[in-house]
PDB file of C-alpha atoms and ligand atoms in Angstrom:
ATOM      1  CA  MET A 170     -14.924-161.840 101.664  1.00  0.00           C
ATOM      2  CA  LYS A 171     -18.450-162.333 102.992  1.00  0.00           C
ATOM      3  CA  GLU A 172     -20.783-159.377 102.950  1.00  0.00           C
ATOM      4  CA  LEU A 173     -24.273-158.708 104.341  1.00  0.00           C
ATOM      5  CA  THR A 174     -26.678-155.829 103.795  1.00  0.00           C
ATOM      6  CA  ILE A 175     -28.626-154.530 106.782  1.00  0.00           C
ATOM      7  CA  LEU A 176     -31.736-152.553 105.911  1.00  0.00           C
ATOM      8  CA  HIS A 177     -32.733-149.938 108.510  1.00  0.00           C
ATOM      9  CA  LEU A 178     -36.386-149.004 107.952  1.00  0.00           C
ATOM     10  CA  TYR A 179     -37.530-145.400 108.497  1.00  0.00           C
ATOM     11  CA  PRO A 180     -34.728-144.168 110.804  1.00  0.00           C
ATOM     12  CA  LYS A 181     -35.919-140.550 110.272  1.00  0.00           C
ATOM     13  CA  ASP A 182     -39.337-141.149 111.809  1.00  0.00           C
ATOM     14  CA  MET A 183     -38.909-144.376 113.792  1.00  0.00           C
ATOM     15  CA  ASN A 184     -35.874-144.407 116.064  1.00  0.00           C
ATOM     16  CA  LEU A 185     -36.311-144.126 119.853  1.00  0.00           C
ATOM     17  CA  TYR A 186     -34.374-144.868 123.060  1.00  0.00           C
ATOM     18  CA  GLY A 187     -31.185-146.003 121.373  1.00  0.00           C
ATOM     19  CA  ASP A 188     -32.791-148.207 118.699  1.00  0.00           C
ATOM     20  CA  HIS A 189     -30.003-147.311 116.260  1.00  0.00           C
ATOM     21  CA  GLY A 190     -27.624-149.166 118.607  1.00  0.00           C
ATOM     22  CA  ASN A 191     -29.156-152.384 117.288  1.00  0.00           C
ATOM     23  CA  VAL A 192     -27.793-151.653 113.825  1.00  0.00           C
ATOM     24  CA  LEU A 193     -24.365-150.758 115.251  1.00  0.00           C
ATOM     25  CA  THR A 194     -24.307-154.030 117.181  1.00  0.00           C
ATOM     26  CA  LEU A 195     -25.088-156.088 114.092  1.00  0.00           C
ATOM     27  CA  GLN A 196     -22.421-154.180 112.177  1.00  0.00           C
ATOM     28  CA  ARG A 197     -19.716-154.679 114.812  1.00  0.00           C
ATOM     29  CA  ARG A 198     -20.475-158.350 115.479  1.00  0.00           C
ATOM     30  CA  LEU A 199     -20.243-158.985 111.732  1.00  0.00           C
ATOM     31  CA  GLU A 200     -17.014-157.009 111.348  1.00  0.00           C
ATOM     32  CA  TRP A 201     -15.404-158.785 114.327  1.00  0.00           C
ATOM     33  CA  ARG A 202     -16.014-161.997 112.369  1.00  0.00           C
ATOM     34  CA  GLY A 203     -14.541-160.652 109.158  1.00  0.00           C
ATOM     35  CA  VAL A 204     -17.885-160.081 107.415  1.00  0.00           C
ATOM     36  CA  THR A 205     -18.461-156.730 105.703  1.00  0.00           C
ATOM     37  CA  ALA A 206     -21.690-155.041 106.854  1.00  0.00           C
ATOM     38  CA  ASN A 207     -23.387-152.587 104.506  1.00  0.00           C
ATOM     39  CA  VAL A 208     -26.091-150.514 106.154  1.00  0.00           C
ATOM     40  CA  ILE A 209     -28.812-149.095 103.932  1.00  0.00           C
ATOM     41  CA  THR A 210     -31.498-146.770 105.260  1.00  0.00           C
ATOM     42  CA  TYR A 211     -35.008-146.641 103.848  1.00  0.00           C
ATOM     43  CA  ASN A 212     -37.163-143.564 104.541  1.00  0.00           C
ATOM     44  CA  VAL A 213     -40.554-142.474 103.167  1.00  0.00           C
ATOM     45  CA  GLY A 214     -40.399-142.191  99.365  1.00  0.00           C
ATOM     46  CA  ASN A 215     -37.026-143.940  98.916  1.00  0.00           C
ATOM     47  CA  LYS A 216     -36.379-146.778  96.494  1.00  0.00           C
ATOM     48  CA  PHE A 217     -36.571-150.152  98.217  1.00  0.00           C
ATOM     49  CA  PRO A 218     -33.210-151.973  98.048  1.00  0.00           C
ATOM     50  CA  ALA A 219     -32.830-155.126  95.966  1.00  0.00           C
ATOM     51  CA  GLN A 220     -31.890-157.845  98.429  1.00  0.00           C
ATOM     52  CA  PRO A 221     -31.468-156.938 102.098  1.00  0.00           C
ATOM     53  CA  ASP A 222     -30.078-159.754 104.265  1.00  0.00           C
ATOM     54  CA  ILE A 223     -31.282-158.399 107.629  1.00  0.00           C
ATOM     55  CA  ILE A 224     -34.200-156.025 108.207  1.00  0.00           C
ATOM     56  CA  PHE A 225     -34.465-153.702 111.208  1.00  0.00           C
ATOM     57  CA  GLY A 226     -37.149-151.199 112.234  1.00  0.00           C
ATOM     58  CA  GLY A 227     -37.286-149.184 115.467  1.00  0.00           C
ATOM     59  CA  GLY A 228     -39.930-147.571 117.630  1.00  0.00           C
ATOM     60  CA  GLY A 229     -41.724-144.300 117.090  1.00  0.00           C
ATOM     61  CA  GLN A 230     -44.229-141.890 118.485  1.00  0.00           C
ATOM     62  CA  ASP A 231     -47.828-142.308 117.279  1.00  0.00           C
ATOM     63  CA  SER A 232     -47.160-139.294 114.997  1.00  0.00           C
ATOM     64  CA  GLY A 233     -44.121-141.038 113.455  1.00  0.00           C
ATOM     65  CA  GLN A 234     -46.218-144.142 112.834  1.00  0.00           C
ATOM     66  CA  ASP A 235     -48.790-141.944 111.117  1.00  0.00           C
ATOM     67  CA  ILE A 236     -46.135-140.421 108.848  1.00  0.00           C
ATOM     68  CA  ILE A 237     -44.794-143.766 107.614  1.00  0.00           C
ATOM     69  CA  ALA A 238     -48.122-145.681 107.480  1.00  0.00           C
ATOM     70  CA  LYS A 239     -49.014-145.006 103.842  1.00  0.00           C
ATOM     71  CA  ASP A 240     -45.510-145.570 102.517  1.00  0.00           C
ATOM     72  CA  LEU A 241     -45.218-148.784 104.537  1.00  0.00           C
ATOM     73  CA  GLN A 242     -48.241-150.196 102.676  1.00  0.00           C
ATOM     74  CA  THR A 243     -46.415-149.658  99.372  1.00  0.00           C
ATOM     75  CA  ILE A 244     -43.425-151.762 100.462  1.00  0.00           C
ATOM     76  CA  ALA A 245     -45.524-154.314 102.398  1.00  0.00           C
ATOM     77  CA  PRO A 246     -45.555-156.961  99.603  1.00  0.00           C
ATOM     78  CA  LYS A 247     -41.756-156.820  99.426  1.00  0.00           C
ATOM     79  CA  LEU A 248     -41.379-157.055 103.209  1.00  0.00           C
ATOM     80  CA  LYS A 249     -43.837-159.966 103.329  1.00  0.00           C
ATOM     81  CA  ARG A 250     -41.940-161.816 100.628  1.00  0.00           C
ATOM     82  CA  LEU A 251     -38.672-161.315 102.487  1.00  0.00           C
ATOM     83  CA  VAL A 252     -40.066-162.481 105.837  1.00  0.00           C
ATOM     84  CA  GLU A 253     -41.711-165.503 104.192  1.00  0.00           C
ATOM     85  CA  ALA A 254     -38.303-166.315 102.653  1.00  0.00           C
ATOM     86  CA  ASN A 255     -36.847-166.447 106.205  1.00  0.00           C
ATOM     87  CA  THR A 256     -35.030-163.102 106.097  1.00  0.00           C
ATOM     88  CA  PRO A 257     -33.998-162.298 109.672  1.00  0.00           C
ATOM     89  CA  THR A 258     -36.001-159.290 110.810  1.00  0.00           C
ATOM     90  CA  LEU A 259     -36.120-157.304 114.047  1.00  0.00           C
ATOM     91  CA  THR A 260     -38.899-154.818 114.771  1.00  0.00           C
ATOM     92  CA  ILE A 261     -39.088-152.787 117.965  1.00  0.00           C
ATOM     93  CA  CYS A 262     -42.150-151.238 119.595  1.00  0.00           C
ATOM     94  CA  GLY A 263     -43.747-148.854 117.059  1.00  0.00           C
ATOM     95  CA  MET A 264     -42.501-150.911 114.101  1.00  0.00           C
ATOM     96  CA  TYR A 265     -43.499-154.123 115.880  1.00  0.00           C
ATOM     97  CA  GLN A 266     -47.019-152.666 116.099  1.00  0.00           C
ATOM     98  CA  MET A 267     -46.918-151.670 112.399  1.00  0.00           C
ATOM     99  CA  PHE A 268     -45.982-155.231 111.395  1.00  0.00           C
ATOM    100  CA  GLY A 269     -49.284-156.299 112.969  1.00  0.00           C
ATOM    101  CA  ARG A 270     -52.846-155.809 111.721  1.00  0.00           C
ATOM    102  CA  PHE A 271     -53.472-152.331 113.116  1.00  0.00           C
ATOM    103  CA  PHE A 272     -52.761-149.878 115.908  1.00  0.00           C
ATOM    104  CA  LYS A 273     -55.847-148.118 117.246  1.00  0.00           C
ATOM    105  CA  THR A 274     -54.569-145.053 119.087  1.00  0.00           C
ATOM    106  CA  LEU A 275     -56.069-143.573 122.227  1.00  0.00           C
ATOM    107  CA  THR A 276     -57.761-140.882 120.124  1.00  0.00           C
ATOM    108  CA  GLY A 277     -59.545-143.627 118.134  1.00  0.00           C
ATOM    109  CA  GLU A 278     -57.470-143.296 114.972  1.00  0.00           C
ATOM    110  CA  VAL A 279     -56.770-146.626 113.293  1.00  0.00           C
ATOM    111  CA  ILE A 280     -53.298-146.879 111.750  1.00  0.00           C
ATOM    112  CA  ASN A 281     -53.236-149.892 109.453  1.00  0.00           C
ATOM    113  CA  GLY A 282     -50.322-152.282 109.731  1.00  0.00           C
ATOM    114  CA  ILE A 283     -49.058-154.828 107.225  1.00  0.00           C
ATOM    115  CA  SER A 284     -50.267-158.036 108.938  1.00  0.00           C
ATOM    116  CA  ILE A 285     -46.983-159.902 108.888  1.00  0.00           C
ATOM    117  CA  PHE A 286     -47.545-160.620 112.569  1.00  0.00           C
ATOM    118  CA  ASP A 287     -50.902-161.935 113.774  1.00  0.00           C
ATOM    119  CA  ILE A 288     -51.256-159.186 116.397  1.00  0.00           C
ATOM    120  CA  GLU A 289     -53.463-156.176 117.135  1.00  0.00           C
ATOM    121  CA  THR A 290     -52.617-153.107 119.214  1.00  0.00           C
ATOM    122  CA  ILE A 291     -54.957-150.823 121.133  1.00  0.00           C
ATOM    123  CA  GLY A 292     -53.801-147.545 122.710  1.00  0.00           C
ATOM    124  CA  GLY A 293     -54.187-147.493 126.499  1.00  0.00           C
ATOM    125  CA  ASN A 294     -54.505-144.552 128.948  1.00  0.00           C
ATOM    126  CA  GLU A 295     -51.461-145.569 130.847  1.00  0.00           C
ATOM    127  CA  ARG A 296     -47.885-145.545 129.574  1.00  0.00           C
ATOM    128  CA  LEU A 297     -46.037-148.749 130.340  1.00  0.00           C
ATOM    129  CA  ILE A 298     -42.549-147.511 131.151  1.00  0.00           C
ATOM    130  CA  GLY A 299     -39.451-148.981 132.735  1.00  0.00           C
ATOM    131  CA  ASN A 300     -36.805-151.659 132.745  1.00  0.00           C
ATOM    132  CA  ILE A 301     -38.070-155.063 131.683  1.00  0.00           C
ATOM    133  CA  ILE A 302     -36.798-158.629 131.961  1.00  0.00           C
ATOM    134  CA  THR A 303     -38.330-161.533 130.080  1.00  0.00           C
ATOM    135  CA  GLN A 304     -37.604-165.233 129.682  1.00  0.00           C
ATOM    136  CA  SER A 305     -37.628-166.893 126.287  1.00  0.00           C
ATOM    137  CA  ASP A 306     -37.092-170.531 125.291  1.00  0.00           C
ATOM    138  CA  GLN A 307     -34.804-169.661 122.419  1.00  0.00           C
ATOM    139  CA  PHE A 308     -32.695-166.799 123.792  1.00  0.00           C
ATOM    140  CA  GLY A 309     -32.793-167.239 127.562  1.00  0.00           C
ATOM    141  CA  GLU A 310     -33.300-164.081 129.596  1.00  0.00           C
ATOM    142  CA  ILE A 311     -33.924-160.946 127.515  1.00  0.00           C
ATOM    143  CA  ILE A 312     -33.214-157.562 129.112  1.00  0.00           C
ATOM    144  CA  GLY A 313     -34.374-154.133 127.966  1.00  0.00           C
ATOM    145  CA  TYR A 314     -36.427-151.007 128.521  1.00  0.00           C
ATOM    146  CA  GLU A 315     -40.015-150.388 127.445  1.00  0.00           C
ATOM    147  CA  ASN A 316     -42.045-147.216 126.919  1.00  0.00           C
ATOM    148  CA  HIS A 317     -45.373-147.575 125.146  1.00  0.00           C
ATOM    149  CA  SER A 318     -49.064-146.957 125.631  1.00  0.00           C
ATOM    150  CA  GLY A 319     -50.163-149.421 122.975  1.00  0.00           C
ATOM    151  CA  LYS A 320     -51.310-152.788 124.283  1.00  0.00           C
ATOM    152  CA  THR A 321     -50.651-155.646 121.909  1.00  0.00           C
ATOM    153  CA  TYR A 322     -52.667-158.860 121.785  1.00  0.00           C
ATOM    154  CA  LEU A 323     -51.545-161.985 119.973  1.00  0.00           C
ATOM    155  CA  GLY A 324     -53.913-163.689 117.537  1.00  0.00           C
ATOM    156  CA  LYS A 325     -54.382-167.441 117.659  1.00  0.00           C
ATOM    157  CA  ASN A 326     -51.560-168.090 115.176  1.00  0.00           C
ATOM    158  CA  ALA A 327     -49.018-165.907 116.921  1.00  0.00           C
ATOM    159  CA  VAL A 328     -46.213-167.217 119.138  1.00  0.00           C
ATOM    160  CA  ALA A 329     -44.885-164.961 121.892  1.00  0.00           C
ATOM    161  CA  LEU A 330     -41.172-164.218 121.974  1.00  0.00           C
ATOM    162  CA  ALA A 331     -40.977-164.504 125.780  1.00  0.00           C
ATOM    163  CA  LYS A 332     -42.733-164.455 129.131  1.00  0.00           C
ATOM    164  CA  VAL A 333     -42.487-161.356 131.324  1.00  0.00           C
ATOM    165  CA  LYS A 334     -40.479-161.686 134.563  1.00  0.00           C
ATOM    166  CA  MET A 335     -40.443-157.971 135.427  1.00  0.00           C
ATOM    167  CA  GLY A 336     -42.363-155.265 133.571  1.00  0.00           C
ATOM    168  CA  ALA A 337     -45.451-155.051 131.368  1.00  0.00           C
ATOM    169  CA  GLY A 338     -44.588-156.574 127.974  1.00  0.00           C
ATOM    170  CA  ASN A 339     -47.247-156.823 125.276  1.00  0.00           C
ATOM    171  CA  ASN A 340     -50.182-155.590 127.336  1.00  0.00           C
ATOM    172  CA  ASP A 341     -49.532-155.904 131.095  1.00  0.00           C
ATOM    173  CA  GLU A 342     -52.311-158.512 131.222  1.00  0.00           C
ATOM    174  CA  ASP A 343     -51.341-161.882 129.778  1.00  0.00           C
ATOM    175  CA  GLY A 344     -47.675-162.010 130.846  1.00  0.00           C
ATOM    176  CA  LEU A 345     -46.423-162.311 127.269  1.00  0.00           C
ATOM    177  CA  GLU A 346     -43.826-160.242 125.438  1.00  0.00           C
ATOM    178  CA  GLY A 347     -43.199-159.829 121.721  1.00  0.00           C
ATOM    179  CA  VAL A 348     -43.798-162.236 118.892  1.00  0.00           C
ATOM    180  CA  ILE A 349     -41.693-164.530 116.740  1.00  0.00           C
ATOM    181  CA  TYR A 350     -42.718-165.640 113.247  1.00  0.00           C
ATOM    182  CA  LYS A 351     -40.218-167.501 111.041  1.00  0.00           C
ATOM    183  CA  ASN A 352     -37.012-165.450 111.524  1.00  0.00           C
ATOM    184  CA  ALA A 353     -38.891-162.231 112.294  1.00  0.00           C
ATOM    185  CA  ILE A 354     -39.005-160.903 115.840  1.00  0.00           C
ATOM    186  CA  GLY A 355     -41.250-158.184 117.220  1.00  0.00           C
ATOM    187  CA  THR A 356     -40.631-156.843 120.705  1.00  0.00           C
ATOM    188  CA  TYR A 357     -41.272-153.842 122.950  1.00  0.00           C
ATOM    189  CA  LEU A 358     -37.688-153.848 124.210  1.00  0.00           C
ATOM    190  CA  HIS A 359     -35.617-150.760 123.516  1.00  0.00           C
ATOM    191  CA  GLY A 360     -32.456-149.978 125.346  1.00  0.00           C
ATOM    192  CA  PRO A 361     -31.179-150.786 122.685  1.00  0.00           C
ATOM    193  CA  LEU A 362     -31.996-154.489 122.644  1.00  0.00           C
ATOM    194  CA  LEU A 363     -29.071-156.140 120.856  1.00  0.00           C
ATOM    195  CA  PRO A 364     -26.004-154.880 122.798  1.00  0.00           C
ATOM    196  CA  LYS A 365     -27.495-156.395 125.951  1.00  0.00           C
ATOM    197  CA  ASN A 366     -28.855-159.497 124.228  1.00  0.00           C
ATOM    198  CA  PRO A 367     -26.121-160.790 121.909  1.00  0.00           C
ATOM    199  CA  ARG A 368     -27.831-164.157 121.488  1.00  0.00           C
ATOM    200  CA  ILE A 369     -30.561-162.409 119.522  1.00  0.00           C
ATOM    201  CA  ALA A 370     -27.973-160.455 117.508  1.00  0.00           C
ATOM    202  CA  ASP A 371     -26.150-163.677 116.656  1.00  0.00           C
ATOM    203  CA  PHE A 372     -29.417-165.424 115.775  1.00  0.00           C
ATOM    204  CA  LEU A 373     -30.129-162.705 113.180  1.00  0.00           C
ATOM    205  CA  ILE A 374     -26.561-162.818 111.851  1.00  0.00           C
ATOM    206  CA  ALA A 375     -26.432-166.628 111.704  1.00  0.00           C
ATOM    207  CA  GLN A 376     -29.743-166.825 109.823  1.00  0.00           C
ATOM    208  CA  ALA A 377     -28.577-164.196 107.333  1.00  0.00           C
ATOM    209  CA  LEU A 378     -25.275-165.999 106.666  1.00  0.00           C
ATOM    210  CA  GLN A 379     -27.118-169.304 106.367  1.00  0.00           C
ATOM    211  CA  ASN A 380     -29.550-167.824 103.824  1.00  0.00           C
ATOM    212  CA  LYS A 381     -26.829-166.226 101.717  1.00  0.00           C
ATOM    213  CA  TYR A 382     -23.914-168.654 102.000  1.00  0.00           C
ATOM    214  CA  GLY A 383     -25.604-171.909 103.050  1.00  0.00           C
ATOM    215  CA  LYS A 384     -23.668-171.979 106.300  1.00  0.00           C
ATOM    216  CA  ALA A 385     -23.528-169.740 109.377  1.00  0.00           C
ATOM    217  CA  GLY A 386     -20.109-170.696 110.786  1.00  0.00           C
ATOM    218  CA  LEU A 387     -20.161-168.094 113.578  1.00  0.00           C
ATOM    219  CA  THR A 388     -17.008-167.853 115.667  1.00  0.00           C
ATOM    220  CA  ASP A 389     -17.481-167.125 119.371  1.00  0.00           C
ATOM    221  CA  LEU A 390     -16.834-163.593 120.587  1.00  0.00           C
ATOM    222  CA  ASP A 391     -15.685-162.504 124.031  1.00  0.00           C
ATOM    223  CA  ASP A 392     -18.968-161.359 125.589  1.00  0.00           C
ATOM    224  CA  SER A 393     -17.690-161.123 129.166  1.00  0.00           C
ATOM    225  CA  LEU A 394     -18.250-157.340 129.355  1.00  0.00           C
ATOM    226  CA  ILE A 395     -21.782-157.868 128.062  1.00  0.00           C
ATOM    227  CA  GLU A 396     -22.402-160.453 130.786  1.00  0.00           C
ATOM    228  CA  GLN A 397     -21.305-157.898 133.386  1.00  0.00           C
ATOM    229  CA  ALA A 398     -23.569-155.242 131.860  1.00  0.00           C
ATOM    230  CA  ARG A 399     -26.482-157.707 131.901  1.00  0.00           C
ATOM    231  CA  ALA A 400     -25.895-158.538 135.564  1.00  0.00           C
ATOM    232  CA  ILE A 401     -25.962-154.829 136.454  1.00  0.00           C
ATOM    233  CA  ALA A 402     -29.001-154.116 134.265  1.00  0.00           C
ATOM    234  CA  LYS A 403     -30.902-156.928 135.997  1.00  0.00           C
ATOM    235  CA  LYS A 404     -30.414-155.293 139.403  1.00  0.00           C
ATOM    236  CA  ARG A 405     -31.895-151.984 138.292  1.00  0.00           C
ATOM    237  CA  PRO A 406     -35.355-151.261 139.604  1.00  0.00           C
ATOM    238  CA  ARG A 407     -38.293-151.030 137.280  1.00  0.00           C
TER     239      ARG A 407
HETATM  240  N1  LIG B  32     -46.403-144.962 119.811  1.00  0.00           N
HETATM  241  C1  LIG B  32     -46.418-146.320 120.258  1.00  0.00           C
HETATM  242  C2  LIG B  32     -46.976-146.478 121.654  1.00  0.00           C
HETATM  243  O1  LIG B  32     -46.903-145.561 122.460  1.00  0.00           O
HETATM  244  C3  LIG B  32     -45.033-146.917 120.163  1.00  0.00           C
HETATM  245  C4  LIG B  32     -44.055-146.332 121.147  1.00  0.00           C
HETATM  246  C5  LIG B  32     -42.640-146.748 120.920  1.00  0.00           C
HETATM  247  O2  LIG B  32     -42.248-147.129 119.831  1.00  0.00           O
HETATM  248  N2  LIG B  32     -41.817-146.626 121.955  1.00  0.00           N
HETATM  249  O3  LIG B  32     -47.485-147.512 121.967  1.00  0.00           O
END
């Protein structure tokens, strides 16, 4: 029986707008394919697990980011090694920002990130809130909900996840949303992201199976209800 371990980073302090639903989606889509999914949580001060197959981290208030910042630096070398070794990784909003170089908040405080992504984030006066639709080469249309004041700018080595069709995205200026580096994705999309965007869920799962068993072999699932939910979500106003 195949088995994967999903590592959920800092759920106590970083978990907004349904982010936990991403973990549930990965779990269910694995189970429906006969793969056992073990979910491990990592909070400040915990022991880092030996070999996670998928890494997930959700969004957080500035205060939550502050709480985890120091601890995150202690596990940064391990996270970097895992991302460099192609471990599928999904970071949302606050954790997306923390995987970058730094987040300078509106009050001028600089919260250091771990520089896995070549991005920088500056707190803005305006909150960027609402439903968002983006278009990506790899995953088609991506649908979600954003709520952040941080504005993220990609460095010259960074590749955006998608282009914004409706909403603000990284900074409401350059029309870009998220970042993708190796098998690691950063995005502002909550909602949660994965139930509405199963192609991304299956990308993470397929990469994890490939890494561990040398072959993904994903069977198709009936996603017709998801397609209906996506069609309805797309008609919602910003
Ligand atoms: N605190 C960050 C910001 O406002 C992240 C918010 C979030 O994770 N939703 O930009």
